[in-house]
Short mmCIF file of C-alpha atoms in Angstrom, two decimals:
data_model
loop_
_atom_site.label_atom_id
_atom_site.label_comp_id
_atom_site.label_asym_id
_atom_site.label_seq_id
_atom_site.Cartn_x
_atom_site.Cartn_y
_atom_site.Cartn_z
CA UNK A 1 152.96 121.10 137.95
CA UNK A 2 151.19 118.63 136.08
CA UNK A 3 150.27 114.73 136.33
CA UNK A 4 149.02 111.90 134.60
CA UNK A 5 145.55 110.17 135.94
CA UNK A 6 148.26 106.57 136.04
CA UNK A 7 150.63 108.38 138.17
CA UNK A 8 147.82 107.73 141.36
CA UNK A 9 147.19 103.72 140.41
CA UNK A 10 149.36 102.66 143.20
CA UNK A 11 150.16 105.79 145.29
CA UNK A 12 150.56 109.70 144.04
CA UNK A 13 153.52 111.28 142.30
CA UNK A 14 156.39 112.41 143.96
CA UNK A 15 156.10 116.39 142.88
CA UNK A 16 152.79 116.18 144.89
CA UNK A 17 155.01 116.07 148.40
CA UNK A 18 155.89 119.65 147.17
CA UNK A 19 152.31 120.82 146.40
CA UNK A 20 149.86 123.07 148.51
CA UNK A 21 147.05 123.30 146.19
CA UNK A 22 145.89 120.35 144.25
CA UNK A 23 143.43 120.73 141.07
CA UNK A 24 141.65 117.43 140.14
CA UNK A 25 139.72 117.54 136.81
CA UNK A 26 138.00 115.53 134.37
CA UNK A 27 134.78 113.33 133.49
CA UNK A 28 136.12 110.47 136.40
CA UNK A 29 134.97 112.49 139.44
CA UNK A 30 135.76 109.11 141.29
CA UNK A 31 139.12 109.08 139.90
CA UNK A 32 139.78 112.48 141.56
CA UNK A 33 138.12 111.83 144.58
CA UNK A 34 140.10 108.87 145.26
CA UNK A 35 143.44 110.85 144.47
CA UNK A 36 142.39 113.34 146.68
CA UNK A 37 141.70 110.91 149.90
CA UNK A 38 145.32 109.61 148.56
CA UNK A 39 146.88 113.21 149.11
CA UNK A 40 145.16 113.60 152.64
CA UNK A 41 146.28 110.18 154.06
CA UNK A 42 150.27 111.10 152.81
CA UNK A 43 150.14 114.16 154.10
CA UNK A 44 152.57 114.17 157.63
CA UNK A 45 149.64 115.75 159.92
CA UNK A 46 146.39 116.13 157.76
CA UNK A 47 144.42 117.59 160.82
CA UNK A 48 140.85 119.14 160.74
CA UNK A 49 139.14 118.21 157.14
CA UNK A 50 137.08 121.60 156.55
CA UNK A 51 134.58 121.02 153.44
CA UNK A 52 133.70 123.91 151.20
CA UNK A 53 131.97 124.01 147.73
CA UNK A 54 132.72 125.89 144.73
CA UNK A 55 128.94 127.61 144.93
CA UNK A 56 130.52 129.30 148.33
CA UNK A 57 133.62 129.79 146.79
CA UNK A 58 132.17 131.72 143.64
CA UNK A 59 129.60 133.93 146.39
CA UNK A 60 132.89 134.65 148.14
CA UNK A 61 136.05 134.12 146.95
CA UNK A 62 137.84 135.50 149.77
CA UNK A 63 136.83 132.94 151.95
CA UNK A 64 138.96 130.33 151.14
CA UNK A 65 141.93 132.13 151.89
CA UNK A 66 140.37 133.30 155.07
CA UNK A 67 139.21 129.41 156.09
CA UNK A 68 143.16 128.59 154.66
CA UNK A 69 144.95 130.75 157.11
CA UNK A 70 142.51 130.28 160.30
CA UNK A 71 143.37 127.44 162.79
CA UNK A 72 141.23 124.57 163.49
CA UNK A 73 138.81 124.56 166.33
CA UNK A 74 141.42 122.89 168.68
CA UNK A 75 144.47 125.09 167.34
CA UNK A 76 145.09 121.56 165.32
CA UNK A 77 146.16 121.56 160.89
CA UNK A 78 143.55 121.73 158.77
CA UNK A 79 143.37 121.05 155.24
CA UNK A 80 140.25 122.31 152.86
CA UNK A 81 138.42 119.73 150.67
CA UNK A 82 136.53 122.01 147.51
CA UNK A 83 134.07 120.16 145.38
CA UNK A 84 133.22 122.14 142.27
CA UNK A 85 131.98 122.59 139.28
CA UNK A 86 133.78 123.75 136.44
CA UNK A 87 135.94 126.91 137.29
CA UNK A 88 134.10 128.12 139.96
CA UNK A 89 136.92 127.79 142.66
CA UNK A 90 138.66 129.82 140.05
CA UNK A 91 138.75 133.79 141.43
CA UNK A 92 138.88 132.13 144.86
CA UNK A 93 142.30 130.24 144.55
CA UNK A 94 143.99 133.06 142.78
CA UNK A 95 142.87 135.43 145.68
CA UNK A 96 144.42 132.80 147.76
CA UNK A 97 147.51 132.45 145.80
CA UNK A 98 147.75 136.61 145.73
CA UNK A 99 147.34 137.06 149.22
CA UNK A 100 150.20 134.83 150.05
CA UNK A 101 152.38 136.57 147.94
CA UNK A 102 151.54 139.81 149.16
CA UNK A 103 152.74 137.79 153.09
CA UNK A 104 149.40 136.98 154.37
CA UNK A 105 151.59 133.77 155.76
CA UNK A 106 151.07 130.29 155.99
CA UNK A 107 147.88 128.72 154.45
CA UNK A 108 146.50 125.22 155.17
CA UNK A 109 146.62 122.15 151.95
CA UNK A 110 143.63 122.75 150.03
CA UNK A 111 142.34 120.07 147.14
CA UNK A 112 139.70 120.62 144.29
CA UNK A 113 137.78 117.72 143.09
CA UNK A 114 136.14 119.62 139.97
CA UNK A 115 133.59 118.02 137.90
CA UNK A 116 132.69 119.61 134.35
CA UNK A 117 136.71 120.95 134.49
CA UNK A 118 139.80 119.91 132.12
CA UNK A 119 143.38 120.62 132.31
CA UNK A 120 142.74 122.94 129.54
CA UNK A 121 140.36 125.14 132.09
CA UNK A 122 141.01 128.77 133.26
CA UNK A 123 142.03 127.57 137.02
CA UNK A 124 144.19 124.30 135.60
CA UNK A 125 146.49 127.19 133.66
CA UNK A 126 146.49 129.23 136.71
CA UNK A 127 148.32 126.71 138.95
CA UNK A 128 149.65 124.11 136.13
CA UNK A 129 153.11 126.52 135.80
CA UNK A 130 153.49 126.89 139.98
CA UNK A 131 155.86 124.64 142.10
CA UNK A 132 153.66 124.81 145.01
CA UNK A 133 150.38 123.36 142.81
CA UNK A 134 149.59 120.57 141.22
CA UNK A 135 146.57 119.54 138.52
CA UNK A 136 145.70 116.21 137.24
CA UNK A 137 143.05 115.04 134.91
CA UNK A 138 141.06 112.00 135.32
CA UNK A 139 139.63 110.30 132.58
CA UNK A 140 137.06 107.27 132.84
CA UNK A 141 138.18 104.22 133.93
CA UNK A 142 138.33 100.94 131.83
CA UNK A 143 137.69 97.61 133.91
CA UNK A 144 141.73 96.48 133.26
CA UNK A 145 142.91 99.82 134.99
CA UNK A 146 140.25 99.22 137.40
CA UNK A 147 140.70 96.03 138.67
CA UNK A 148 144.69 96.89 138.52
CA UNK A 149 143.65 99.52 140.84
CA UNK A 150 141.97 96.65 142.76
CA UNK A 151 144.86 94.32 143.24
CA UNK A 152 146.82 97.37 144.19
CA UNK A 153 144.37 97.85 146.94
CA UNK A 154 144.21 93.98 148.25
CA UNK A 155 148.05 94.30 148.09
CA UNK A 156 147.89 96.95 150.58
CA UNK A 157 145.78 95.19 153.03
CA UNK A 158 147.36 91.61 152.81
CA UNK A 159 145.18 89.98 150.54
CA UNK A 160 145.66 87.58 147.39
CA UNK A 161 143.05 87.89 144.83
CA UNK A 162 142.70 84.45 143.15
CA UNK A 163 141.27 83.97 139.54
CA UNK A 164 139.09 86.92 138.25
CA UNK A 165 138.12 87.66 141.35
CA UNK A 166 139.66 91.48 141.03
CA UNK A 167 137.66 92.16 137.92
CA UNK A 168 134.65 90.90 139.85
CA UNK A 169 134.95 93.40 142.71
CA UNK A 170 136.02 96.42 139.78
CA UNK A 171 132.63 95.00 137.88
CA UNK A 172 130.21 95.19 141.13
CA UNK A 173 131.44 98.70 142.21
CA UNK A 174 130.67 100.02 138.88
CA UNK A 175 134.38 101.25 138.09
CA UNK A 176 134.04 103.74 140.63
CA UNK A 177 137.66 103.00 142.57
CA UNK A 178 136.30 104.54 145.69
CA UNK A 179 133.46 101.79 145.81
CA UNK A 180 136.46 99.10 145.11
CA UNK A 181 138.37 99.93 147.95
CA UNK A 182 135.35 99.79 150.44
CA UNK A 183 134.55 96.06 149.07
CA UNK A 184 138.40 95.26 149.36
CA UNK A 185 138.16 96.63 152.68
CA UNK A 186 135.30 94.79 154.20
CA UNK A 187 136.41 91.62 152.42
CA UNK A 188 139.98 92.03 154.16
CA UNK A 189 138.21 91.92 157.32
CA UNK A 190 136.24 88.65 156.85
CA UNK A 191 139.20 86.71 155.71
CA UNK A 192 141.00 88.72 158.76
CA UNK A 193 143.95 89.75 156.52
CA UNK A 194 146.68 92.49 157.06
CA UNK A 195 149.94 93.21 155.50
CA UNK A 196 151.93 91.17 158.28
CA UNK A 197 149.71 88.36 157.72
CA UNK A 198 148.57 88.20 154.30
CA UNK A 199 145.35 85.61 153.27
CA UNK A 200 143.95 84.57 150.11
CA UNK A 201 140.48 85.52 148.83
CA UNK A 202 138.27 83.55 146.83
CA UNK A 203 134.97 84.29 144.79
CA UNK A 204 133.09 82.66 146.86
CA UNK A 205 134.30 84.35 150.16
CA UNK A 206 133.89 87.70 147.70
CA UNK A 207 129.98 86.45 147.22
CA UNK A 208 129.47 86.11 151.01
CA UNK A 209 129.79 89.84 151.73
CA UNK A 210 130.28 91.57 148.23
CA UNK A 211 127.74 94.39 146.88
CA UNK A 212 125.25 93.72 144.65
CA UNK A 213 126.41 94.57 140.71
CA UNK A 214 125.78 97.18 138.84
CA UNK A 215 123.31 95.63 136.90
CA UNK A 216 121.23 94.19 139.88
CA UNK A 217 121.52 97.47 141.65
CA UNK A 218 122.49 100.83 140.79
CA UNK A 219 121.99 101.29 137.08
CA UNK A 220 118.16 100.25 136.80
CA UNK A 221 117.84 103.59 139.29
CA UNK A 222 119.98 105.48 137.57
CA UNK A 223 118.94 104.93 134.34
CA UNK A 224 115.12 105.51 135.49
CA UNK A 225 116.32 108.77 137.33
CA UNK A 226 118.27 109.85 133.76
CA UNK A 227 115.89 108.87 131.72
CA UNK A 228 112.78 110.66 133.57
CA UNK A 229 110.81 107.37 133.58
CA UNK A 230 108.95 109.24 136.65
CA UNK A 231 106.40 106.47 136.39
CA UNK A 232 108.93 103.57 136.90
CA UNK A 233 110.67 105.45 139.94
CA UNK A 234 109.17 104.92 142.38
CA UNK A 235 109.29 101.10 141.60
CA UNK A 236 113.62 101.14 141.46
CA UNK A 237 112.98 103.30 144.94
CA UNK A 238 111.21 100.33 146.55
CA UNK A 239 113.99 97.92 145.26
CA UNK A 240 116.68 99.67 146.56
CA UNK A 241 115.41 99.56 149.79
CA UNK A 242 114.60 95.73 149.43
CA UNK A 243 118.34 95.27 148.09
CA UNK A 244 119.61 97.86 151.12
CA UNK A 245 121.87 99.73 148.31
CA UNK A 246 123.92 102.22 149.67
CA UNK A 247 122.96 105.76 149.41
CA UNK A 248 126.30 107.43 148.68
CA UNK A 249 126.92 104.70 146.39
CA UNK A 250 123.84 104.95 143.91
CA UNK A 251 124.61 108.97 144.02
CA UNK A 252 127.78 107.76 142.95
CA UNK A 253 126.74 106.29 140.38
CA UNK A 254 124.05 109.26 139.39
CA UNK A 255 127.03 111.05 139.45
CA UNK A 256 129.34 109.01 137.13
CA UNK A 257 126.72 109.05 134.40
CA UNK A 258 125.92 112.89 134.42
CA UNK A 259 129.48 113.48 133.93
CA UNK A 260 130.02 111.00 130.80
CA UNK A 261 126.62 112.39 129.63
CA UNK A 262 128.58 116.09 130.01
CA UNK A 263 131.66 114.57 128.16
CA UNK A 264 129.70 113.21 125.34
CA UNK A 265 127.80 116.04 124.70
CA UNK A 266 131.57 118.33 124.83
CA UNK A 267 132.87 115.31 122.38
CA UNK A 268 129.99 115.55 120.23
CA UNK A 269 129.34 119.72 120.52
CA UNK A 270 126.35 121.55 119.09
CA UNK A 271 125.94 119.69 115.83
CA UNK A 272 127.30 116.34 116.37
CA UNK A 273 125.37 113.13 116.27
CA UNK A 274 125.45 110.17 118.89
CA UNK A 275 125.61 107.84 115.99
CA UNK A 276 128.85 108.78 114.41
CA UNK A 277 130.81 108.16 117.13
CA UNK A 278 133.43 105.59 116.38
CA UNK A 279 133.94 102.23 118.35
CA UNK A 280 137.16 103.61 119.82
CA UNK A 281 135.61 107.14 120.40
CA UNK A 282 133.13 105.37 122.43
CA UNK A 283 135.10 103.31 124.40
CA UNK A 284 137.36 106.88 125.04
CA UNK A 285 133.96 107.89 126.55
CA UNK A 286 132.84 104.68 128.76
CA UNK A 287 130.27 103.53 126.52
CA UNK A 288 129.74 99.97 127.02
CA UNK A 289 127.43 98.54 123.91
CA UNK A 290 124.77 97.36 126.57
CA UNK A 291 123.94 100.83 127.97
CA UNK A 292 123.99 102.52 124.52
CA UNK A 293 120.46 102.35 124.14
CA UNK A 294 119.64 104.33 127.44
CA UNK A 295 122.99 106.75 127.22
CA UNK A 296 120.97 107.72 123.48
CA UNK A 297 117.60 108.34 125.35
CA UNK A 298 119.69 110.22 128.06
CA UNK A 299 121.33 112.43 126.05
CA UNK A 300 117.89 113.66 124.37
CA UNK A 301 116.83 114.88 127.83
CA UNK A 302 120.17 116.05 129.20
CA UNK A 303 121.68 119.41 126.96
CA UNK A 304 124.57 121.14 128.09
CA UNK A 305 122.62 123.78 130.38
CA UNK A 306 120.69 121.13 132.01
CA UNK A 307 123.49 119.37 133.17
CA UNK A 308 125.19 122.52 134.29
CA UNK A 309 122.40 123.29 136.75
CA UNK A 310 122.70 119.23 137.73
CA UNK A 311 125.83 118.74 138.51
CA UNK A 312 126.34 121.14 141.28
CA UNK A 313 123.16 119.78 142.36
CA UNK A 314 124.61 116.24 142.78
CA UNK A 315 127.56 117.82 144.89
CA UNK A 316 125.12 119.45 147.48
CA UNK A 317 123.16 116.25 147.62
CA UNK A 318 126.42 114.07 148.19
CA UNK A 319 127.40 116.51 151.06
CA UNK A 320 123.92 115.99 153.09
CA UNK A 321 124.16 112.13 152.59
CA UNK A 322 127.75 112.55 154.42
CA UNK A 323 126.57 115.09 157.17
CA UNK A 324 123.40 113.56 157.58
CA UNK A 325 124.11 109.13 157.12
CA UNK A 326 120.87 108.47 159.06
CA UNK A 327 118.22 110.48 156.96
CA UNK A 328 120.22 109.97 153.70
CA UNK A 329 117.77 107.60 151.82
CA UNK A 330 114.99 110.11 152.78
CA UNK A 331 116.77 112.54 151.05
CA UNK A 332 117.95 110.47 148.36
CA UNK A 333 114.39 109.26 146.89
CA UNK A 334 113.25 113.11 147.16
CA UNK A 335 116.28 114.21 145.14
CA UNK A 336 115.91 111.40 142.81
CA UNK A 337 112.22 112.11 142.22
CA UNK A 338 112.51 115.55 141.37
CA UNK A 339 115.79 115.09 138.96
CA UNK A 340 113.22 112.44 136.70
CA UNK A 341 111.05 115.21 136.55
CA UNK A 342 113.48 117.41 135.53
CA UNK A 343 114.76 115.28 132.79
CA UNK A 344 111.23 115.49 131.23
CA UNK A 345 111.00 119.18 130.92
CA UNK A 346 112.76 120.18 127.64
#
């Protein structure tokens, strides 16, 4: 089965009750992300969350089916969260999806968040046809689908978003929806809100515990880190530690832009120029007119092969943040460093 990025604005489509196996594509890997946490918190009895990425997948694809159909630790469910690149969860899934035909039995949910990926992909036409799957491409958000998303969210928790104040909070979190619903979150709590007693939020409430913007916090990194401004790194380092930015969240971010910089570079292919791109075509592909000028330089640094050997980079890196919260800006700065370099060599 297929869906449509809209049909998980305010909850998920109603053939995903009858998936197993969920395939979530496409340039907005915090689109699909968010979808994904969406399909875990509907399911019944979600259990033990076992993580897995496509690099262990592609090693071995039998283990998926082997981590599917093994119990949790305490005999609990489990379901299996994949984050890959491209089709590397590919041979893996169809072993899966063999084996349970042949009567292996019973496997546990498992979801793909797949960056580099499109509903055009090898594994998207392996499950798109099946009853028991479902695939879904996310494209980049705009800030009116965003901060729709957004009032969906302070719905949810009892809240009433006055003014602009839900473009505000899809502004600061840089579109990502994930970031969104953490800010509608802890702003829920500080006006002490819930759906049986529902309060109104103002800006300046938002200003009190909201995160910094995008331009006061996570682009200047990212677009140092990009960029391979080595020289001017270690200066955005020190300021994020001043501003106390959240790890995950600037990866987030890192993340966002190597997959539009991927995108482009697929829109544009081998011979296409930056410059020909119309005003619609660019707004297809995120580009707002104020970060044209470092998504150029970017894209001078960043072919297809680099970002290839990036992206799964950014996966393992977003994994040891989450396993590992109290060394993650250690880790972070490291990574960061040697990614500038990176972006220098040709």
């Amino acid at each position: 089965m297929k869906a449509k990025h809209t049909d998980f604005a305010r909850g998920i489509p109603r053939s995903a009750l009858q998936a197993s196996i969920f395939f979530f594509c496409g340039p907005d890997e915090a689109g699909a992300s968010a979808a994904a946490d969406k399909i875990i918190e509907a399911m019944p009895d979600a259990g033990e969350r076992l993580d897995l990425s496509g690099a262990d997948l592609r090693r071995d694809p039998a283990l998926l089916g082997d981590e599917a159909r093994t119990e949790s630790l305490f005999g609990d469910k489990r379901h299996i969260l994949v984050r890959a690149s491209g089709d590397e969860a590919h041979d893996a899934l169809k072993a899966l999806i063999e084996t349970g035909e042949s009567g292996a039995g019973h496997a546990a949910p498992v979801l793909v968040v797949a960056t580099s990926a499109t509903d055009k992909s090898r594994t998207a036409k392996l499950l798109e046809k099946r009853a028991d799957a479902l695939v879904a491409m996310f494209y980049p958000p705009d800030m009116m689908s965003v901060a729709a998303s957004v009032r969906a969210m302070a719905d949810a928790a009892g809240l009433r978003l006055g003014g602009d104040l839900a473009e505000r909070i899809a502004r600061a979190a840089g579109l990502d929806v994930r970031l969104a619903q953490s800010e509608v979150t802890k702003l829920a709590l500080y006006c002490d809100a819930d759906p049986q007693s529902p309060k109104s939020a103002s800006v300046e409430e938002y200003a009190e515990i909201g995160a910094a913007t995008e331009e006061d916090g996570f682009q200047p990194v990212v677009n140092a880190v990009m960029g391979g401004e080595t020289g001017r790194l270690s200066q955005e380092v020190r300021r994020m530690r001043e501003l106390g930015l959240n790890p995950v969240g600037l990866l987030l971010a890192l993340e966002r832009r190597a997959a539009q910089l991927a995108q482009i570079t697929a829109r544009l292919g081998p011979r296409g120029s930056f410059d020909n791109l119309s005003k619609g075509e660019k707004a297809q592909l995120g580009i707002f007119w104020k970060e044209e000028r470092d998504i150029r330089q970017q894209l001078t640094r960043w072919h297809r092969k680099k970002l290839d050997r990036l992206i799964p980079r950014l996966i393992g890196l977003h994994r040891r943040l989450l396993s590992n919260s109290q060394a993650a800006e250690l880790f972070l700065a490291q990574d960061l460093a040697e990614i500038a370099r990176f972006a220098t060599k040709r």
